[in-house]
Coordinates of C-alpha atoms and ligand atoms in Angstrom, one line a residue:
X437 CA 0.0 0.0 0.0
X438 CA 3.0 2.5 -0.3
X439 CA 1.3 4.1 -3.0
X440 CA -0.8 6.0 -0.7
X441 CA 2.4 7.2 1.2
X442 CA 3.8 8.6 -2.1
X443 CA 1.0 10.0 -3.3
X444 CA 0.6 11.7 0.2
X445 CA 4.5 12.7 -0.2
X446 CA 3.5 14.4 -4.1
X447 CA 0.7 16.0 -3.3
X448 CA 1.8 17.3 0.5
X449 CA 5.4 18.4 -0.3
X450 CA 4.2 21.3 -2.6
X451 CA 2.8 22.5 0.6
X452 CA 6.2 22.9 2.0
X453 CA 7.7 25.4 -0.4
X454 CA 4.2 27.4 0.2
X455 CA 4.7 26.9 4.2
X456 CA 8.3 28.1 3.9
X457 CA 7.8 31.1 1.4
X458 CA 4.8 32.4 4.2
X459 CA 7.8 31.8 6.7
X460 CA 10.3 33.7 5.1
X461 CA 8.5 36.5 3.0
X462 CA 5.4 36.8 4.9
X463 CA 6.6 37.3 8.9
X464 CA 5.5 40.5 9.6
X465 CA 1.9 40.1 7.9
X466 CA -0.5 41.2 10.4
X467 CA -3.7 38.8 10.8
X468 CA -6.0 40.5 13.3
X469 CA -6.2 41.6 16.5
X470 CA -6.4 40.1 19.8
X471 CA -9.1 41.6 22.6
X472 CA -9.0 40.7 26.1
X473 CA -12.2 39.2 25.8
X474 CA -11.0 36.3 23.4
X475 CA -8.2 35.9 25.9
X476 CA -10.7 35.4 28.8
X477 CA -12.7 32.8 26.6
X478 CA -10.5 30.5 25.9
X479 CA -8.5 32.0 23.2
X480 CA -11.4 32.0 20.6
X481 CA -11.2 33.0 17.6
X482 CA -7.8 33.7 17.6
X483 CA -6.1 32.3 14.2
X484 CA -3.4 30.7 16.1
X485 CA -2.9 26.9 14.5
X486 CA -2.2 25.0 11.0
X487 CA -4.5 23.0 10.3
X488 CA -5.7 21.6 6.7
X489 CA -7.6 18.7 7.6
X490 CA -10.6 20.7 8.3
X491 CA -12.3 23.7 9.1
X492 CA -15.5 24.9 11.4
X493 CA -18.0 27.6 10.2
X494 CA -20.1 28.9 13.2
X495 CA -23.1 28.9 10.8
X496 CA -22.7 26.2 8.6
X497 CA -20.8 23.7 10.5
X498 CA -17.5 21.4 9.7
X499 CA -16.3 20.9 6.0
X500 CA -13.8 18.6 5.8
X501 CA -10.8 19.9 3.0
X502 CA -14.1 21.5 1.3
X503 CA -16.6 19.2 1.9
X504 CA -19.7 19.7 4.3
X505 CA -20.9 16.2 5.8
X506 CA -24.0 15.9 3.3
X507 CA -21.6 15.6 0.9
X508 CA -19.2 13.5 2.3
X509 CA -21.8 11.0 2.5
X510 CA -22.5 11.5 -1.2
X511 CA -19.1 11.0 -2.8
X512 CA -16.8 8.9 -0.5
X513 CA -17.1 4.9 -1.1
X514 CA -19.1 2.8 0.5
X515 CA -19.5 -0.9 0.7
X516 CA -23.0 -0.8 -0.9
X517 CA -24.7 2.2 -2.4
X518 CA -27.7 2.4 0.4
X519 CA -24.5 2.5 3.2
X520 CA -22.7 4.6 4.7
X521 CA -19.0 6.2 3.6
X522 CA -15.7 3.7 4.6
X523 CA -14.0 6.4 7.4
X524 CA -11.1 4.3 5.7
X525 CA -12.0 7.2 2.5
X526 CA -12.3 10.3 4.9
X527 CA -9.0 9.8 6.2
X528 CA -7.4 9.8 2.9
X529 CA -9.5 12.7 1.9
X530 CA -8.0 14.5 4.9
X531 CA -4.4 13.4 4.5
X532 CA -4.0 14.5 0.9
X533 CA -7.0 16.5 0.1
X534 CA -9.0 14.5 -2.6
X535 CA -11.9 12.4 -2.8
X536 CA -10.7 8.5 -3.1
X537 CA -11.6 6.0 -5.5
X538 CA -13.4 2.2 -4.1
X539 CA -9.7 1.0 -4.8
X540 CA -7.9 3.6 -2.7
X541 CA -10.2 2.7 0.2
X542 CA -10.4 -1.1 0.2
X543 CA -6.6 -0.9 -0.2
X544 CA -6.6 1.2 3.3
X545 CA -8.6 -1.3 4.5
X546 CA -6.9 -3.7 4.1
X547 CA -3.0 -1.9 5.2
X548 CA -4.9 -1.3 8.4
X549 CA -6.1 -4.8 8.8
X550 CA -2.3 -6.3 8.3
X551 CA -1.1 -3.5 10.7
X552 CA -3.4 -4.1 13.2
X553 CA -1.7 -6.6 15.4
X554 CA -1.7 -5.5 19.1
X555 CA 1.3 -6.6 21.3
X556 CA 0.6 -8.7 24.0
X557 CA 2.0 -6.5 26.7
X558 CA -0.3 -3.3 25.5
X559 CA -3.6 -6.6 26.9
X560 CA -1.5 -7.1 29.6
X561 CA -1.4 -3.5 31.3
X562 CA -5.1 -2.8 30.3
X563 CA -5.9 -6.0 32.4
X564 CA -3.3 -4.9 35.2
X565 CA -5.7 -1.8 35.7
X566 CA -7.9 -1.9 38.3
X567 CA -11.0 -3.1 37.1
X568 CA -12.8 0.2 38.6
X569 CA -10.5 2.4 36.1
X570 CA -12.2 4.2 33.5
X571 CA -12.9 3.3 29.7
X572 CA -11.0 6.4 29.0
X573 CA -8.2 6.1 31.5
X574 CA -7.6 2.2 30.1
X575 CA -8.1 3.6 26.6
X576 CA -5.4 6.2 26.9
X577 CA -3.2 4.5 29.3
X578 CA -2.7 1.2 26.3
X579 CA -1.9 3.9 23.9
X580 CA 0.6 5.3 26.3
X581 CA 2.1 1.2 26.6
X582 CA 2.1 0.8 23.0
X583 CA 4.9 3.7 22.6
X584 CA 7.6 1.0 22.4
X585 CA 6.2 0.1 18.8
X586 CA 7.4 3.9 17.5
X587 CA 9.3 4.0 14.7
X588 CA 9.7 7.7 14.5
X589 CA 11.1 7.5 18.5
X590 CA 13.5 5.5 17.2
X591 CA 14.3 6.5 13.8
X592 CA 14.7 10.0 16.0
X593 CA 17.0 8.7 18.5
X594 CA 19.3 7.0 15.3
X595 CA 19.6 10.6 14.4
X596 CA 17.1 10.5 11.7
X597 CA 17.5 14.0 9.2
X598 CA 14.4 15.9 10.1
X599 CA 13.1 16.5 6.7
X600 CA 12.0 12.7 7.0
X601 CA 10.3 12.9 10.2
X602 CA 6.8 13.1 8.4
X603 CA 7.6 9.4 6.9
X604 CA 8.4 7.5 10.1
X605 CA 5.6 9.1 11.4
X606 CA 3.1 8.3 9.0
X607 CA 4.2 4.5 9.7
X608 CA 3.8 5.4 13.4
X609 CA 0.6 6.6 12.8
X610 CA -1.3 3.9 10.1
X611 CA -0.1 1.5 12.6
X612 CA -2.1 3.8 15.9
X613 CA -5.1 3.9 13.7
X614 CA -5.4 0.3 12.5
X615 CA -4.8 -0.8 16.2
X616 CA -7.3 1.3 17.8
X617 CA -10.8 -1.0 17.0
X618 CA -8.7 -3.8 18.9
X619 CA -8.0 -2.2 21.9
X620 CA -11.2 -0.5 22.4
X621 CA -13.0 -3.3 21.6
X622 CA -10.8 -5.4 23.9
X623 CA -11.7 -3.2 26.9
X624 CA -15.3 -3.1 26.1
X625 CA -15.1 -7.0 26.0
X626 CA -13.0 -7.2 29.6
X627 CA -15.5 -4.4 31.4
X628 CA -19.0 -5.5 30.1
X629 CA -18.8 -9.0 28.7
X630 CA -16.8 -10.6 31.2
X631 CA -13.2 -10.7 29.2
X632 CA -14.8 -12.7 26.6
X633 CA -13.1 -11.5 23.7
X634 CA -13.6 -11.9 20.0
X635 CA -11.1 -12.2 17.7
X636 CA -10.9 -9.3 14.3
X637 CA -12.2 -10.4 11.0
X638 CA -9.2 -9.4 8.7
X639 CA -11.8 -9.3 5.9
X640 CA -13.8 -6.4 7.6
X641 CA -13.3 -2.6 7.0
X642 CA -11.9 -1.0 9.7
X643 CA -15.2 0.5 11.5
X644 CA -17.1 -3.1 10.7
X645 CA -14.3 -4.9 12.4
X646 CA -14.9 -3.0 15.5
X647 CA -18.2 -4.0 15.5
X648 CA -17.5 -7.2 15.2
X649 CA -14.7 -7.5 17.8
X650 CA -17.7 -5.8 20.3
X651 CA -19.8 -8.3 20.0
X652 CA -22.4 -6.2 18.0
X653 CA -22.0 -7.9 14.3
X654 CA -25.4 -6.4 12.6
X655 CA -25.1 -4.9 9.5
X656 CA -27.3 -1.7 11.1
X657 CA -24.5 -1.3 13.7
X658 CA -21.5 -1.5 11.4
X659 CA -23.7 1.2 9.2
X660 CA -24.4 3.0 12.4
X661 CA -20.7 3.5 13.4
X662 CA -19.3 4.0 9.8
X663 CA -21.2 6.9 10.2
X664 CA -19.9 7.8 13.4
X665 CA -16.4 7.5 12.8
X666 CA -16.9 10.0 10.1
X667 CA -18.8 12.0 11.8
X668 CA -16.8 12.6 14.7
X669 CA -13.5 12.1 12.9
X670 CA -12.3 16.0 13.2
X671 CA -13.3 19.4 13.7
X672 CA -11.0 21.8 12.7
X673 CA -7.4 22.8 14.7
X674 CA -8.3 24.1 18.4
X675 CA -10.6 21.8 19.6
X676 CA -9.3 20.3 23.0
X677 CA -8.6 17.1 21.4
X678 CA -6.7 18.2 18.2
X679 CA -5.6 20.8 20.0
X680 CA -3.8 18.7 22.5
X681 CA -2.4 16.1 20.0
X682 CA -0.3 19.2 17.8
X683 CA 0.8 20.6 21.0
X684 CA 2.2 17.6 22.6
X685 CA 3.1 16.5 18.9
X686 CA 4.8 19.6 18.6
X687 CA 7.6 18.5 21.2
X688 CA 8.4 16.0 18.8
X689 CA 7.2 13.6 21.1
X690 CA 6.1 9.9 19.7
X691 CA 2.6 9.6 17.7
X692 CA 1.4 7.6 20.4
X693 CA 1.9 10.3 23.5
X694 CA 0.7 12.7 21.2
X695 CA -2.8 11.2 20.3
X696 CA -2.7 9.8 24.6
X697 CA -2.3 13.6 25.2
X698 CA -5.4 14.4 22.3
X699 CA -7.5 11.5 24.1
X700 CA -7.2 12.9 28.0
X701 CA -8.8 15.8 26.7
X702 CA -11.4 14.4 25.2
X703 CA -12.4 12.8 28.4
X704 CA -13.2 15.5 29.8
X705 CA -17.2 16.4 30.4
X706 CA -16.7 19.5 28.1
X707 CA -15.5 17.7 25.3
X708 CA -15.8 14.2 24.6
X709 CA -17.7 12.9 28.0
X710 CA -20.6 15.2 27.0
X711 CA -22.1 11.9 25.4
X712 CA -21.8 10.2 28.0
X713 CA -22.8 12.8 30.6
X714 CA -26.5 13.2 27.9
X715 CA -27.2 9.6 29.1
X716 CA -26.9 10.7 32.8
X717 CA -29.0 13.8 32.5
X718 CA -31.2 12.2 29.9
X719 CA -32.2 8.9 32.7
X720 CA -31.8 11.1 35.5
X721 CA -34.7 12.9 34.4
X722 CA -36.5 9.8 33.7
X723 CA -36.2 8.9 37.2
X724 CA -36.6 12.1 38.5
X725 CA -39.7 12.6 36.4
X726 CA -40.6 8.9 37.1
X727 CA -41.5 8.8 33.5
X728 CA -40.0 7.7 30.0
X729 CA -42.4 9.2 27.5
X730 CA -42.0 12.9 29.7
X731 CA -44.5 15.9 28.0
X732 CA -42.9 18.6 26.6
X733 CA -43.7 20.5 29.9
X734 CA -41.8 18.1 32.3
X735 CA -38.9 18.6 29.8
X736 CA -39.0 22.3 30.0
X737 CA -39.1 22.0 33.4
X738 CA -36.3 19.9 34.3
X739 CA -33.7 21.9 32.2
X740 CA -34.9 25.1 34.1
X741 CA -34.2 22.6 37.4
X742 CA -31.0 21.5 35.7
X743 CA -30.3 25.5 35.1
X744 CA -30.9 26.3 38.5
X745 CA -28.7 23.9 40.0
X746 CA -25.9 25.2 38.3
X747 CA -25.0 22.5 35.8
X748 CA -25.1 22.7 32.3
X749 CA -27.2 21.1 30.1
X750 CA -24.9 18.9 28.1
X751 CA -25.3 18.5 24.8
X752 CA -26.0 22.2 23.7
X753 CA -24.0 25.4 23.3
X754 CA -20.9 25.0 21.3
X755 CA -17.7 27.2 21.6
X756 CA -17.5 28.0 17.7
X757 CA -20.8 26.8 16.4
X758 CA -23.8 28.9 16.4
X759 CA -26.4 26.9 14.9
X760 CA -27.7 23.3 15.2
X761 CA -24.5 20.9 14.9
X762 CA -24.9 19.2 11.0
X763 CA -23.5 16.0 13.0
X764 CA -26.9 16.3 14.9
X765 CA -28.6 16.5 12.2
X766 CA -26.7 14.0 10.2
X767 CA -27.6 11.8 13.1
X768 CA -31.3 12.9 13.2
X769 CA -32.1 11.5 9.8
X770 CA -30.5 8.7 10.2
X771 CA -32.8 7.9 13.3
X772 CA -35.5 9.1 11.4
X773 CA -34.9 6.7 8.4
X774 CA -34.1 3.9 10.0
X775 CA -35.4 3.6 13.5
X776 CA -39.2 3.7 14.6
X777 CA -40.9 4.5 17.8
X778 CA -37.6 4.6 19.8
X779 CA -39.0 6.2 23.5
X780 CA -35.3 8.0 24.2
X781 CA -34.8 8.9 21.0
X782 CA -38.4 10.4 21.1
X783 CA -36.9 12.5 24.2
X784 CA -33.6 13.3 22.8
X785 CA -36.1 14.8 19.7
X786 CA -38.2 17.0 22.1
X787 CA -35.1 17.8 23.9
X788 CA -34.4 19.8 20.6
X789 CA -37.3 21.4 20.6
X790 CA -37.6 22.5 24.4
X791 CA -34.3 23.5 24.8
X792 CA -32.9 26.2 22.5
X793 CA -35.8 28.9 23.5
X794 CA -34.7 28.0 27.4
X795 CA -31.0 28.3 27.1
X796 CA -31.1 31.4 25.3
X797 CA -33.8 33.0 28.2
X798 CA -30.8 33.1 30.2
X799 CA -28.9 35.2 28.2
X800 CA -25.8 34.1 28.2
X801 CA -25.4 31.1 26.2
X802 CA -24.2 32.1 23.0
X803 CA -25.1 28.9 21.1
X804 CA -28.4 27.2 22.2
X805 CA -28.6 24.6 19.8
X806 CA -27.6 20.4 20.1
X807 CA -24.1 19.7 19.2
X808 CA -23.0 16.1 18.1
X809 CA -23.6 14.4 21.9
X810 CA -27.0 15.5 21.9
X811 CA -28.3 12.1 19.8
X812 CA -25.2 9.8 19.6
X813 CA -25.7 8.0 22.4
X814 CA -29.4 7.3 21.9
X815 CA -28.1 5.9 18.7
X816 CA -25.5 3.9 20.2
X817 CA -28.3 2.7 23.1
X818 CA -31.2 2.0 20.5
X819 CA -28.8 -0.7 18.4
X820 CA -27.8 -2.6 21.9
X821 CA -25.1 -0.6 22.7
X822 CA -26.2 0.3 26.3
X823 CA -23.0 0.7 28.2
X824 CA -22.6 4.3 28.0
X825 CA -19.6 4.3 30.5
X826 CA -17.8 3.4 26.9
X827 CA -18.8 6.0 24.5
X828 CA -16.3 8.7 24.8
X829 CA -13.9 5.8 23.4
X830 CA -15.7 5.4 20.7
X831 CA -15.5 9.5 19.7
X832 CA -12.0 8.2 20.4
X833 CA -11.2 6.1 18.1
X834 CA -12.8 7.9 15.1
X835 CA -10.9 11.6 16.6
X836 CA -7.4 9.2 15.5
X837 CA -8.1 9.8 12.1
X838 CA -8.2 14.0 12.4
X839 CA -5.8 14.6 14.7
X840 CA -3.1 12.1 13.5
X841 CA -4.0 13.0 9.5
X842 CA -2.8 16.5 10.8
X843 CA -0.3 15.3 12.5
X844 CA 1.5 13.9 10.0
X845 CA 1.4 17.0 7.8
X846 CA 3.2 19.0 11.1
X847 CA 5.9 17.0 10.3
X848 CA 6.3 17.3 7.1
X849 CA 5.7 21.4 7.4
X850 CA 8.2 20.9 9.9
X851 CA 6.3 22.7 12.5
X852 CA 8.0 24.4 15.2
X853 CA 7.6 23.6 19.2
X854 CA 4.2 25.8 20.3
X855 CA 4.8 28.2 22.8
X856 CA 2.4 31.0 22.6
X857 CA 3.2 33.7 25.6
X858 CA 1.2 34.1 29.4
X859 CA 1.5 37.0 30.8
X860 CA 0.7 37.7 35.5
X861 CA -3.4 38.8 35.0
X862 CA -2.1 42.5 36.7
X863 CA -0.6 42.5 32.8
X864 CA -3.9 42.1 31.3
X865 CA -5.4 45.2 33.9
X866 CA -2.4 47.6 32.9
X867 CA -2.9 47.0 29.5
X868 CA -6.8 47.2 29.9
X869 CA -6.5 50.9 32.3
X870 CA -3.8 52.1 29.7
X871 CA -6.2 51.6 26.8
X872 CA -8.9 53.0 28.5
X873 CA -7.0 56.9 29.6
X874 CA -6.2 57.0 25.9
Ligands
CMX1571 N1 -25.9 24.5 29.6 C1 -25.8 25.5 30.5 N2 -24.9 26.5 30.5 C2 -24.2 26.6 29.3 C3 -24.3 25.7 28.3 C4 -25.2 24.6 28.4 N3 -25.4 23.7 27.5 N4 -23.5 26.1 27.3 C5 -22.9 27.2 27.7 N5 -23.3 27.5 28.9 C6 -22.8 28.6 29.8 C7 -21.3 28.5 30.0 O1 -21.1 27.6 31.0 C8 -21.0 29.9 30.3 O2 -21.4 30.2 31.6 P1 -20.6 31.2 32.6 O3 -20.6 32.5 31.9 O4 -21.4 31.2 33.9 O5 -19.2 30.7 32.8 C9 -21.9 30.7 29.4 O6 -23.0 29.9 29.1 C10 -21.2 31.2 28.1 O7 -20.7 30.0 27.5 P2 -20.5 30.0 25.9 O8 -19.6 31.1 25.5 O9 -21.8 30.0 25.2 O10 -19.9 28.6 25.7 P3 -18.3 28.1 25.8 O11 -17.6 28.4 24.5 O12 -17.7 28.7 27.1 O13 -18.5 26.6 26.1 C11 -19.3 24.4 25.7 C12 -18.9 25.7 25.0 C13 -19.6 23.4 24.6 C14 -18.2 23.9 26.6 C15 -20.6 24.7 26.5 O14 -21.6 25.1 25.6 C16 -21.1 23.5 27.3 O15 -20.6 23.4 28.5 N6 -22.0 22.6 26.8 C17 -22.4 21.5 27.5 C18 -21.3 20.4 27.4 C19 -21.2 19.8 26.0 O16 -22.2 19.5 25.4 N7 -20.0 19.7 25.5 C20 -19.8 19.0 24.2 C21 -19.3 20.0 23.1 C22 -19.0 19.2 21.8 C23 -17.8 18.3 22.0 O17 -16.7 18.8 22.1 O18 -18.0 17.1 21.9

């Protein structure tokens, strides 16, 4: 499968001489300003990262090197024309930047299937884990043991010329990716089916295979979490997750730390917990409200409660978006076309409703609508999938193929160590005070 490598290289290394003629001619170009306010919120909105894998409009949502998810799920290949698009086809699409062919996918397919062997010691210190220990903390901590399969560490420590860091860790990386179904699905077995694991299918794509290795073989869960692995897959450069992953990465440390690094961000309830943390809020109401089909009334009610209490309502608001999420919606019609009468997906639909007009009474929210945890664990729960403890891995496993697509073009850019500057906050009121006598 080298082709795709040197096609990758063709394609990609044109993008150096553009990244080092901004470098050299281009310095001093000024981008936009910074306000205090952006600083105090997180740093949004700043243009501050290199990212080309893809990028977030607050009103229309993520395109992906162009391409919105509507059309994503148009032109990339699928197994059969009534499926869903082979993640295997958005990864390549956000490597090099075109829409495969069948051929190009089935053949990364198939180099992820014969990289996909896990090493024995990576099973070993997920079961030495207390079996207590998070999905996420087992998730991230057999990434963290499977740094002693990096090529690029040791191609670094040989003394490697760092025009070639990019190809070790591309290796580095197909090899994280095609790994990834195995060990999540080898944690899901050992927490929730008694360590009664199932071997891969090498003749599987990569998101059918993880299906399979769950325990959940159905041809309407292996189209469910196609889907989901695309959908989740990236969204744009600042996200914590990405984020994360081209900081640590940009240390030059191993592929493996970096995307660790990317995934203990994700676990947190802001980020990547969120669809876990909808399942909690969504069955706490139920047994608060002693109810499963709730009216629109005890809905409204219970995120006013939730308000009150000072929680938020998870799901909803978004730190760049500013309309409904298309991954909701994405996600909405599939429910809608293939799933009848489901009673928490009925809820998870009202929720939509009810909730917008509520968040935005309180004036503060700037984005009232569902993002893409609002529905993806009902979807998950509806097909059998009930142990919600688990689905921040699977956001996981389909964020490897953003953040380590990107990080792969870091290294060929050659991106320097990140180190933006912090200033004592007294620096922040000076500047503020001095701004205002003017
Ligand atoms: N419920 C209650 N309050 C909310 C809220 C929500 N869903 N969304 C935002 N707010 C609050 C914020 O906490 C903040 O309150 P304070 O001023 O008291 O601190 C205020 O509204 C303004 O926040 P914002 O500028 O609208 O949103 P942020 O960019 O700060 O945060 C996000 C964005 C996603 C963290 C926030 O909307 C949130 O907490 N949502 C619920 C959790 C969630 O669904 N996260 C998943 C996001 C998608 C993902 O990464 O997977």
């Amino acid at each position: 499968m080298e082709y795709i490598k040197n096609r990758f290289y063709e394609k990609a290394s044109k993008c150096i001489a553009e990244y080092e003629k901004l470098k050299k001619n281009h310095a001093d170009k000024v981008i936009g300003t910074i306000t205090i306010g952006q600083i105090m919120t997180g740093m949004k909105g700043i243009p501050g990262l290199i990212t080309d894998t893809s990028k977030l409009d607050p009103n229309e949502g993520i395109r992906f090197r162009g391409h919105s998810i509507a059309e994503l799920r148009e032109k990339l290949p699928k197994l059969n024309p009534d499926g869903e698009p082979l993640p295997e086809g958005l990864f390549y699409l956000m490597l090099i930047g075109d829409i495969p062919d069948h051929e190009d996918v089935i053949n990364i397919s198939k180099d992820w299937s014969t990289r996909s062997y896990v090493p024995q010691h990576v099973f070993d210190v997920i079961d030495a884990l207390p079996g207590i220990s998070k999905p996420m903390t087992q998730f991230s901590a057999a990434i963290l043991s499977m740094a002693t399969e990096s090529i690029f560490q040791k191609a670094y420590r040989a003394g490697v010329n760092k025009k070639y860091y990019w190809d070790t860790t591309y290796e580095d990386v197909m090899n994280l990716i095609a790994r990834l179904p195995r060990i999540a699905a080898y944690i899901y077995r050992r927490m929730f089916y008694n360590s009664d694991h199932i071997e891969p299918n090498p003749h599987l794509d990569w998101a059918g295979n993880l299906a399979h290795m769950m325990g959940h073989n159905s041809e309407e869960v292996k189209r469910l979490l196609r889907l989901y692995m695309v959908i989740h897959a990236d969204h744009e450069g600042g996200n914590v997750s990405a984020h994360a992953t081209h900081l640590v990465g940009s240390a030059l440390s191993n592929p493996y730390y970096a995307y660790a690094a990317g995934m203990l961000g994700l676990a947190g309830p802001l980020h990547g917990y969120a669809n876990q943390d909808v399942m909690n809020w969504l069955f706490e109401m139920i047994t608060y409200l002693d109810n499963d089909e709730p009216s629109n009334e005890q809905i409204g009610d219970y995120i006013r409660k939730t308000l009150s209490e000072g929680r938020v309502v998870p799901g909803y608001g978004h730190a760049v978006l500013r309309v409904t999420d298309p991954r909701f919606t994405a996600q909405q019609e599939f429910a809608e076309r293939y799933i009848k009468n489901d009673k928490l997906i009925n809820i998870v639909n009202q929720v939509h409703q009810i909730a917008p007009p509520i968040l935005e009474e309180t004036g503060k929210i700037k984005n009232p609508w569902p993002n893409v945890d609002a529905i993806s664990g009902a979807l998950l729960y509806h097909y059998g999938i009930k142990e919600y403890s688990f689905y921040t891995v699977l956001f996981g496993v389909s964020r490897s193929l953003g953040v380590l697509a990107s990080l792969v073009r870091d290294r060929l850019y050659g991106l320097p160590i990140e180190r933006p500057s912090s200033f004592p906050l007294s620096w922040f009121k000076q500047k503020a005070e001095e701004q205002e006598e003017q």
